[in-house]
Amino acid sequence: MAIEVRPATVFDDVAAVVGPKRPDANVCWCLSYRIGAKANLHLRGSMRGDRVRELVGLDPPPGVLAYDGDEAVGWAAVHPRADTSFAGNKRIPHLDDLNVWSVWCFRVRPGHRKRGIVHHLLAGAVAFARERGAPAIEGYPVDNRGEKVDLTMAYVGTRAVFEHAGFAKAADTTSVLAGFPRVLMRLDLR
């Protein structure tokens, strides 16, 4: 398996990883932290996919995709924190005034899990942010201390995955997901 991570610029590939089986379904599309709560509630069914189609056409695009050959098999949301709901999130602290980027969502398609694709996605997200001049990148994973995390709540990643990629714990948060505390992990890119 030769995994390649690329910017998420092809809507059909993003849809294959984070989109629903039915276009009218009300699924996340990885918009929850990207847009405000009111906008998130307003977007229903196919409007959600339409919004992602718009985001894919922007510079920078909304994240990165992992490919196994020509098949999109994984996704990571990564963007300047100022353009996300983390900019005003009271549970995730701001350490300083750096224009940091955030990586906050991972998704690996069924049939491709347990092959280390999340590690490729995080490395690709770091490279994506670095290439665009980010001074630092943050993630807000669960600190599960090696315990199993429910698959539906594992989308934020685990502290161990971030540590493996060179991130260090920079702060505690008051956010809890699936019973586990979330921590702020940061990697300086300067």
Coordinates of C-alpha atoms in Angstrom, one line a residue:
M1 CA 0.0 0.0 0.0
A2 CA 1.5 3.3 -1.1
I3 CA -0.7 6.1 0.5
E4 CA -0.4 9.5 -1.0
V5 CA -2.0 12.6 0.7
R6 CA -3.2 15.5 -1.5
P7 CA -5.2 18.7 -0.9
A8 CA -8.9 18.0 -1.0
T9 CA -9.7 19.7 -4.4
V10 CA -11.9 17.0 -6.0
F11 CA -15.5 17.1 -4.6
D12 CA -16.4 13.6 -5.7
D13 CA -13.4 12.3 -3.7
V14 CA -14.4 14.3 -0.6
A15 CA -18.0 13.0 -1.0
A16 CA -16.8 9.4 -1.3
V17 CA -15.1 9.7 2.1
V18 CA -17.2 12.1 4.2
G19 CA -20.5 12.3 2.3
P20 CA -23.6 10.2 2.9
K21 CA -24.9 7.3 0.8
R22 CA -28.0 9.4 0.1
P23 CA -27.4 13.0 -1.0
D24 CA -30.4 14.2 1.0
A25 CA -29.2 12.7 4.3
N26 CA -28.4 15.1 7.1
V27 CA -24.9 14.0 7.9
C28 CA -22.0 16.1 9.2
W29 CA -19.9 16.4 5.9
C30 CA -17.2 17.6 8.4
L31 CA -19.0 21.0 8.7
S32 CA -19.6 21.0 12.4
Y33 CA -16.4 22.9 13.4
R34 CA -16.1 24.7 10.0
I35 CA -19.2 26.8 10.1
G36 CA -21.2 28.4 12.9
A37 CA -23.9 26.6 14.8
K38 CA -26.7 28.5 13.1
A39 CA -25.4 27.9 9.6
N40 CA -24.9 24.3 10.5
L41 CA -28.5 23.9 11.6
H42 CA -29.8 25.7 8.6
L43 CA -28.0 23.5 6.0
R44 CA -30.2 20.4 5.5
G45 CA -29.8 17.5 3.1
S46 CA -28.1 18.2 -0.2
M47 CA -27.4 21.8 0.9
R48 CA -24.6 20.4 3.1
G49 CA -22.9 18.8 0.1
D50 CA -23.4 22.0 -1.9
R51 CA -21.5 23.9 0.8
V52 CA -18.7 21.4 0.8
R53 CA -18.5 21.7 -3.0
E54 CA -18.0 25.4 -2.5
L55 CA -15.3 24.9 0.1
V56 CA -13.4 22.4 -2.2
G57 CA -13.2 25.2 -4.8
L58 CA -11.5 27.7 -2.3
D59 CA -7.9 28.3 -1.7
P60 CA -7.0 26.7 0.6
P61 CA -9.3 23.8 0.2
P62 CA -11.0 22.4 3.4
G63 CA -8.5 19.6 4.1
V64 CA -6.5 16.7 2.7
L65 CA -7.4 13.3 1.3
A66 CA -5.4 10.1 1.5
Y67 CA -5.3 8.0 -1.7
D68 CA -4.5 4.4 -2.2
G69 CA -3.8 4.5 -5.9
D70 CA -6.7 6.5 -7.5
E71 CA -9.1 5.7 -4.6
A72 CA -9.8 8.3 -1.9
V73 CA -9.6 6.3 1.4
G74 CA -9.2 9.0 4.1
W75 CA -9.9 12.6 5.0
A76 CA -8.4 15.1 7.5
A77 CA -10.0 18.6 8.0
V78 CA -7.2 21.2 8.3
H79 CA -7.5 25.0 8.0
P80 CA -6.5 28.2 9.7
R81 CA -8.1 28.2 13.2
A82 CA -9.4 31.7 12.6
D83 CA -11.7 30.3 9.9
T84 CA -13.3 27.6 12.2
S85 CA -15.5 27.6 15.2
F86 CA -12.3 26.9 17.3
A87 CA -11.6 30.6 17.0
G88 CA -14.3 31.3 19.5
N89 CA -14.5 27.9 21.3
K90 CA -14.5 28.5 25.0
R91 CA -13.5 24.9 25.9
I92 CA -10.4 24.8 23.7
P93 CA -7.9 27.5 24.9
H94 CA -5.9 29.9 22.8
L95 CA -2.3 29.7 23.8
D96 CA -1.1 32.9 22.0
D97 CA -1.8 35.2 19.1
L98 CA -0.1 33.0 16.4
N99 CA -2.2 32.4 13.3
V100 CA -2.2 28.7 14.0
W101 CA -3.9 26.1 11.9
S102 CA -6.2 23.4 13.3
V103 CA -6.6 19.7 12.3
W104 CA -9.7 18.3 13.9
C105 CA -11.4 15.5 12.0
F106 CA -10.2 12.2 10.5
R107 CA -12.2 9.7 8.6
V108 CA -11.0 6.5 7.0
R109 CA -13.3 4.6 4.8
P110 CA -14.5 1.1 5.9
G111 CA -12.3 -1.6 4.4
H112 CA -9.2 0.7 4.8
R113 CA -9.1 1.0 8.6
K114 CA -6.3 -0.3 10.9
R115 CA -3.7 0.3 8.2
G116 CA -2.1 3.5 9.6
I117 CA -3.9 5.8 7.2
V118 CA -4.6 8.3 10.1
H119 CA -0.8 8.7 10.5
H120 CA -0.5 9.5 6.8
L121 CA -3.4 12.0 7.0
L122 CA -1.9 13.8 10.0
A123 CA 1.5 14.0 8.3
G124 CA -0.2 15.3 5.1
A125 CA -2.2 17.9 7.1
V126 CA 1.1 19.1 8.7
A127 CA 2.7 19.4 5.3
F128 CA -0.3 21.1 3.9
A129 CA -0.3 23.8 6.6
R130 CA 3.5 24.2 6.5
E131 CA 3.4 24.8 2.7
R132 CA 0.8 27.5 3.2
G133 CA 2.9 29.4 5.8
A134 CA 1.3 28.2 9.1
P135 CA 3.6 29.0 12.0
A136 CA 2.1 26.1 14.0
I137 CA -0.6 23.5 13.8
E138 CA -2.9 22.3 16.6
G139 CA -5.1 19.3 17.2
Y140 CA -7.6 18.6 19.9
P141 CA -7.6 14.8 20.3
V142 CA -8.9 12.7 23.1
D143 CA -6.5 11.6 25.8
N144 CA -7.7 8.0 26.0
R145 CA -4.6 6.6 27.7
G146 CA -4.7 3.6 25.4
E147 CA -8.3 2.7 26.1
K148 CA -10.6 1.9 23.2
V149 CA -12.5 4.9 21.8
D150 CA -15.9 4.4 20.2
L151 CA -15.5 4.6 16.5
T152 CA -18.1 7.4 16.0
M153 CA -16.1 9.5 18.5
A154 CA -12.6 8.7 17.3
Y155 CA -12.8 11.3 14.5
V156 CA -10.8 13.8 16.6
G157 CA -7.8 11.4 16.8
T158 CA -6.0 10.3 19.9
R159 CA -3.2 11.9 21.8
A160 CA -0.9 9.0 20.9
V161 CA -1.4 9.6 17.1
F162 CA -0.5 13.3 17.6
E163 CA 2.6 12.4 19.7
H164 CA 3.7 10.0 17.1
A165 CA 3.7 12.9 14.6
G166 CA 5.8 15.1 16.8
F167 CA 3.1 17.1 18.5
A168 CA 3.4 18.0 22.2
K169 CA 0.7 18.5 24.7
A170 CA 0.4 22.3 25.1
A171 CA -2.7 22.6 27.3
D172 CA -5.6 20.8 28.9
T173 CA -9.1 21.7 27.6
T174 CA -12.5 21.6 29.3
S175 CA -13.8 19.6 26.3
V176 CA -14.8 15.9 26.8
L177 CA -15.7 13.5 24.1
A178 CA -16.9 9.9 24.6
G179 CA -15.9 10.2 28.3
F180 CA -12.3 11.2 27.5
P181 CA -10.8 14.6 28.1
R182 CA -9.5 16.4 25.0
V183 CA -6.1 17.9 25.1
L184 CA -4.5 20.7 22.9
M185 CA -1.6 19.3 21.0
R186 CA 0.7 21.6 19.1
L187 CA 3.5 21.4 16.6
D188 CA 5.6 24.4 15.8
L189 CA 6.3 24.8 12.1
R190 CA 8.7 27.7 12.2

